[in-house]
Amino acid sequence: MEKPIGVLDSGVGGLTVVKSIQKILPHEDIIYFGDSKNVPYGNREEDEIFTLTMAMLKYFEKRNVKMVAIACNTISTIADRFRDKFDFPIVDIITPTVNHIENMGIDKMVILGTDFTIRTKAYEKLLRERRKDYEISSERSPRLAELVDRGDYKSREIYDTIGGHLESISQMGNFYNIVLACTHYPIVEDIFLELDPTLNYINPGFQQAKAMRMILHEKGILKKEGKGSLQVLTSGSPEIYQMVLNKLEMRDVGEIKTVEIPPYLE
Ligand code: DGL
């Protein structure tokens, strides 16, 4: 029996990454864990995010995974704190996205992310290491991830929140490339496009999946045959996960289960 890949997020957002993983790594078995009980992470302090994430990583360690993808920008800002604690590779979502932006050859962009992601300046710092002259603007959303995790995609509140961000981005100057730097946001990319179809929305999930494939290939642990599987686990309620899976038109979902994982005690 080959080892599965673990994918984690604070909630449903990481399913947008799983969609790309299924496309790029169709033979892999995936265990997804979304910590909906504790979402949103983006309004928390670093130590809380660390402790909650350690609990998920410890759970994946017990499930004998061969790799973990942090399908969450907020947690990825502190990915280095986890790497030396586990034997399996831990792939963050920010580094592959910055590599992609560099390859795109663009000069300016807006980073739209959670309060924590923007506060850490994680994207900005990494981008500036590549090119000092990037023009980078940031827009922080303390609300959107939580609204998406609630699952009411037709609500006035979601439309008003996204509309408000697009309005403030339009006042920042002439920006065209918007990094959807929270994995919850691509779930409602259709609303972004409905409200402003003229902008280019960059979805980091695809870049993360490509980075995962490269690491699995380099380590010789890429699964090359057989039908991949997906098990979705959450500390919250499964209904919203089914709704998002349907919205993203995702395939091959086995069980969706609520599980309780032990808290991490340092
Ligand atoms: N989906 C997450 C991200 O990519 C976090 C959302 C949250 O829990 O605040 O940042």
Coordinates of C-alpha atoms and ligand atoms in Angstrom, one line a residue:
M1 CA 0.0 0.0 0.0
E2 CA 1.5 3.3 -1.1
K3 CA 1.5 6.2 1.3
P4 CA -1.0 9.0 0.9
I5 CA -0.5 12.8 0.7
G6 CA -1.9 15.0 3.4
V7 CA -3.4 18.4 2.5
L8 CA -4.4 20.8 5.3
D9 CA -6.2 24.1 5.6
S10 CA -8.2 26.0 8.2
G11 CA -11.4 25.1 6.4
V12 CA -12.8 24.4 2.9
G13 CA -10.3 26.7 1.0
G14 CA -7.7 24.0 0.5
L15 CA -10.1 22.0 -1.7
T16 CA -9.3 24.5 -4.5
V17 CA -5.7 23.2 -4.2
V18 CA -6.9 19.6 -4.1
K19 CA -8.7 20.2 -7.4
S20 CA -5.3 21.1 -9.0
I21 CA -3.6 18.2 -7.3
Q22 CA -6.1 15.7 -8.8
K23 CA -5.5 17.1 -12.2
I24 CA -1.7 17.1 -11.9
L25 CA -1.2 14.0 -9.7
P26 CA -4.2 11.8 -10.8
H27 CA -2.8 8.6 -9.2
E28 CA -2.2 9.9 -5.7
D29 CA -4.3 9.1 -2.6
I30 CA -5.1 12.3 -0.8
I31 CA -6.3 12.9 2.8
Y32 CA -7.7 16.4 3.3
F33 CA -8.1 17.9 6.7
G34 CA -10.0 21.2 7.1
D35 CA -10.1 22.7 10.6
S36 CA -13.5 24.4 10.2
K37 CA -14.0 24.3 14.0
N38 CA -11.3 26.9 14.3
V39 CA -11.6 28.9 11.1
P40 CA -10.7 31.7 10.4
Y41 CA -7.0 31.4 11.2
G42 CA -6.3 34.7 9.5
N43 CA -7.5 36.7 12.4
R44 CA -5.4 34.7 15.0
E45 CA -2.0 35.3 16.4
E46 CA 1.0 33.3 15.2
D47 CA 1.3 31.0 18.2
E48 CA -2.3 29.9 18.0
I49 CA -1.9 29.2 14.3
F50 CA 1.3 27.2 15.1
T51 CA -0.4 25.1 17.7
L52 CA -3.5 24.4 15.7
T53 CA -1.4 23.4 12.7
M54 CA 0.9 21.2 14.7
A55 CA -2.2 19.2 15.7
M56 CA -3.1 18.6 12.1
L57 CA 0.5 17.7 11.2
K58 CA 0.8 15.2 14.1
Y59 CA -2.4 13.6 12.8
F60 CA -1.0 13.3 9.3
E61 CA 2.2 11.8 10.8
K62 CA 0.1 9.1 12.4
R63 CA -1.6 8.4 9.1
N64 CA 1.8 7.8 7.6
V65 CA 1.7 10.4 4.8
K66 CA 4.6 10.8 2.4
M67 CA 4.2 14.6 2.0
V68 CA 2.0 17.4 3.4
A69 CA 0.8 20.4 1.4
I70 CA -0.1 23.4 3.4
A71 CA -3.1 24.5 1.3
C72 CA -3.4 27.7 3.2
N73 CA -1.6 31.0 2.7
T74 CA -2.0 32.1 6.3
I75 CA -0.3 28.9 7.7
S76 CA 2.3 29.0 4.9
T77 CA 3.7 32.3 6.2
I78 CA 5.1 30.3 9.1
A79 CA 5.9 27.0 7.2
D80 CA 9.6 27.1 8.2
R81 CA 8.6 26.5 11.8
F82 CA 7.3 23.0 11.0
R83 CA 9.8 21.7 8.5
D84 CA 12.5 20.3 10.9
K85 CA 9.8 18.7 13.1
F86 CA 8.7 16.0 10.6
D87 CA 10.4 13.5 8.3
F88 CA 8.1 14.1 5.3
P89 CA 8.4 17.1 3.0
I90 CA 6.1 20.1 3.8
V91 CA 5.2 22.1 0.7
D92 CA 3.9 25.7 1.3
I93 CA 1.8 27.6 -1.2
I94 CA 3.7 31.0 -1.2
T95 CA 7.0 29.9 -2.6
P96 CA 5.7 28.3 -5.8
T97 CA 3.3 31.3 -6.3
V98 CA 6.2 33.7 -6.1
N99 CA 8.2 31.5 -8.5
H100 CA 5.3 31.7 -10.9
I101 CA 4.9 35.5 -10.6
E102 CA 8.6 35.9 -11.3
N103 CA 8.2 33.7 -14.4
M104 CA 5.2 35.7 -15.5
G105 CA 7.5 38.7 -16.0
I106 CA 5.0 41.2 -14.5
D107 CA 6.1 44.3 -12.7
K108 CA 3.2 45.1 -10.4
M109 CA 0.5 43.2 -8.5
V110 CA -2.0 43.3 -5.6
I111 CA -1.8 40.7 -2.9
L112 CA -5.3 40.0 -1.5
G113 CA -5.1 37.9 1.6
T114 CA -6.2 37.4 5.2
D115 CA -5.2 39.9 8.0
F116 CA -2.4 37.6 9.1
T117 CA -0.9 36.9 5.6
I118 CA -0.8 40.6 4.9
R119 CA 0.5 41.5 8.3
T120 CA 3.5 39.2 7.9
K121 CA 4.4 40.7 4.5
A122 CA 5.4 37.1 3.5
Y123 CA 4.6 37.6 -0.2
E124 CA 6.2 41.0 -0.3
K125 CA 9.5 39.9 1.4
L126 CA 9.9 36.9 -0.9
L127 CA 9.0 38.8 -4.0
R128 CA 11.5 41.6 -3.1
E129 CA 14.3 38.9 -2.7
R130 CA 13.7 38.2 -6.4
R131 CA 13.3 41.8 -7.7
K132 CA 13.6 44.9 -5.6
D133 CA 11.6 47.1 -8.0
Y134 CA 8.3 45.2 -7.9
E135 CA 5.4 47.5 -7.3
I136 CA 3.3 45.6 -4.7
S137 CA 0.1 46.7 -3.1
S138 CA -1.8 44.8 -0.4
E139 CA -5.4 44.4 0.5
R140 CA -6.4 42.7 3.6
S141 CA -9.7 40.9 4.2
P142 CA -10.7 40.1 7.8
R143 CA -14.1 38.7 6.6
L144 CA -14.0 36.9 3.3
A145 CA -12.5 33.5 4.3
E146 CA -15.1 33.1 7.1
L147 CA -18.0 34.0 4.8
V148 CA -16.8 31.5 2.2
D149 CA -16.4 28.8 4.9
R150 CA -20.1 29.4 5.8
G151 CA -21.1 28.4 2.3
D152 CA -23.7 31.0 1.4
Y153 CA -22.4 32.0 -2.0
K154 CA -25.3 34.1 -3.0
S155 CA -25.4 36.3 0.0
R156 CA -25.4 40.1 -0.1
E157 CA -22.6 40.0 2.4
I158 CA -20.2 38.1 0.1
Y159 CA -21.0 40.3 -2.8
D160 CA -20.6 43.5 -0.7
T161 CA -17.3 42.2 0.8
I162 CA -15.8 41.3 -2.6
G163 CA -17.1 44.5 -4.2
G164 CA -15.6 46.5 -1.4
H165 CA -12.2 45.0 -2.0
L166 CA -12.3 45.5 -5.7
E167 CA -13.3 49.1 -5.2
S168 CA -10.4 49.7 -2.9
I169 CA -8.0 47.9 -5.3
S170 CA -9.3 50.2 -8.1
Q171 CA -8.3 53.2 -6.1
M172 CA -4.8 51.9 -5.6
G173 CA -3.9 52.8 -9.2
N174 CA -3.6 50.9 -12.3
F175 CA -3.3 47.2 -11.2
Y176 CA -4.2 44.3 -13.4
N177 CA -2.8 41.2 -11.6
I178 CA -4.5 40.3 -8.3
V179 CA -3.1 37.4 -6.3
L180 CA -5.9 35.5 -4.6
A181 CA -3.6 34.8 -1.6
C182 CA -6.1 32.9 0.4
T183 CA -7.2 29.4 -0.7
H184 CA -10.8 30.2 0.2
Y185 CA -11.1 33.0 -2.5
P186 CA -10.9 30.9 -5.7
I187 CA -14.1 29.2 -4.5
V188 CA -15.8 32.4 -5.2
E189 CA -13.7 33.4 -8.2
D190 CA -16.9 33.5 -10.3
I191 CA -18.1 36.5 -8.1
F192 CA -14.8 38.3 -8.5
L193 CA -15.1 37.8 -12.3
E194 CA -18.8 38.9 -12.3
L195 CA -18.0 42.1 -10.4
D196 CA -14.8 42.9 -12.3
P197 CA -14.0 40.7 -15.4
T198 CA -11.2 43.1 -16.5
L199 CA -8.7 41.9 -13.8
N200 CA -6.3 38.9 -13.9
Y201 CA -6.9 36.8 -10.8
I202 CA -3.9 34.6 -10.0
N203 CA -4.8 31.3 -8.3
P204 CA -1.9 29.9 -6.3
G205 CA -3.3 26.3 -6.0
F206 CA -2.2 25.2 -9.4
Q207 CA 1.4 26.4 -8.7
Q208 CA 1.5 24.5 -5.4
A209 CA 0.3 21.3 -7.1
K210 CA 3.1 21.6 -9.7
A211 CA 5.7 22.1 -7.0
M212 CA 4.4 19.0 -5.2
R213 CA 4.8 16.9 -8.4
M214 CA 8.4 18.1 -8.8
I215 CA 9.3 17.1 -5.2
L216 CA 7.6 13.7 -5.5
H217 CA 9.4 13.1 -8.8
E218 CA 12.8 14.2 -7.4
K219 CA 12.4 11.9 -4.4
G220 CA 11.2 9.0 -6.5
I221 CA 7.9 8.7 -4.6
L222 CA 5.5 9.8 -7.3
K223 CA 2.6 7.4 -7.7
K224 CA 2.4 6.6 -11.4
E225 CA -0.5 4.3 -11.7
G226 CA -3.8 3.4 -10.2
K227 CA -6.8 5.6 -9.6
G228 CA -6.2 8.2 -7.0
S229 CA -8.6 8.6 -4.1
L230 CA -9.7 11.5 -1.9
Q231 CA -10.8 11.3 1.7
V232 CA -12.1 14.6 3.2
L233 CA -12.0 15.1 7.0
T234 CA -12.9 18.1 9.0
S235 CA -13.2 19.2 12.6
G236 CA -16.5 20.9 11.6
S237 CA -19.6 19.8 9.7
P238 CA -19.3 17.8 6.4
E239 CA -22.2 19.5 4.6
I240 CA -20.3 22.6 3.6
Y241 CA -17.5 20.4 2.2
Q242 CA -20.0 18.6 0.0
M243 CA -21.3 21.9 -1.2
V244 CA -17.8 23.2 -2.1
L245 CA -16.9 19.9 -3.8
N246 CA -20.0 20.2 -5.9
K247 CA -19.3 23.9 -6.7
L248 CA -15.8 23.1 -7.8
E249 CA -17.1 20.1 -9.8
M250 CA -14.7 17.7 -8.1
R251 CA -14.6 14.0 -8.7
D252 CA -13.8 10.8 -6.8
V253 CA -14.6 11.8 -3.3
G254 CA -14.9 9.0 -0.9
E255 CA -16.1 9.7 2.6
I256 CA -16.5 13.1 4.1
K257 CA -16.2 12.7 7.9
T258 CA -16.1 14.8 11.0
V259 CA -13.1 13.7 13.1
E260 CA -11.7 15.0 16.4
I261 CA -7.9 15.2 16.4
P262 CA -6.0 15.5 19.7
P263 CA -4.8 19.1 20.5
Y264 CA -1.1 19.7 20.3
L265 CA 0.5 20.2 23.7
E266 CA 4.0 21.6 23.6
Ligands
DGL1 N1 -7.6 29.5 3.5 C1 -6.7 30.2 4.3 C2 -5.6 30.9 3.5 O1 -5.3 30.5 2.5 C3 -7.0 30.8 5.6 C4 -8.3 31.4 5.8 C5 -8.5 31.7 7.3 O2 -8.6 30.7 8.0 O3 -8.5 32.9 7.7 O4 -5.1 31.9 4.0

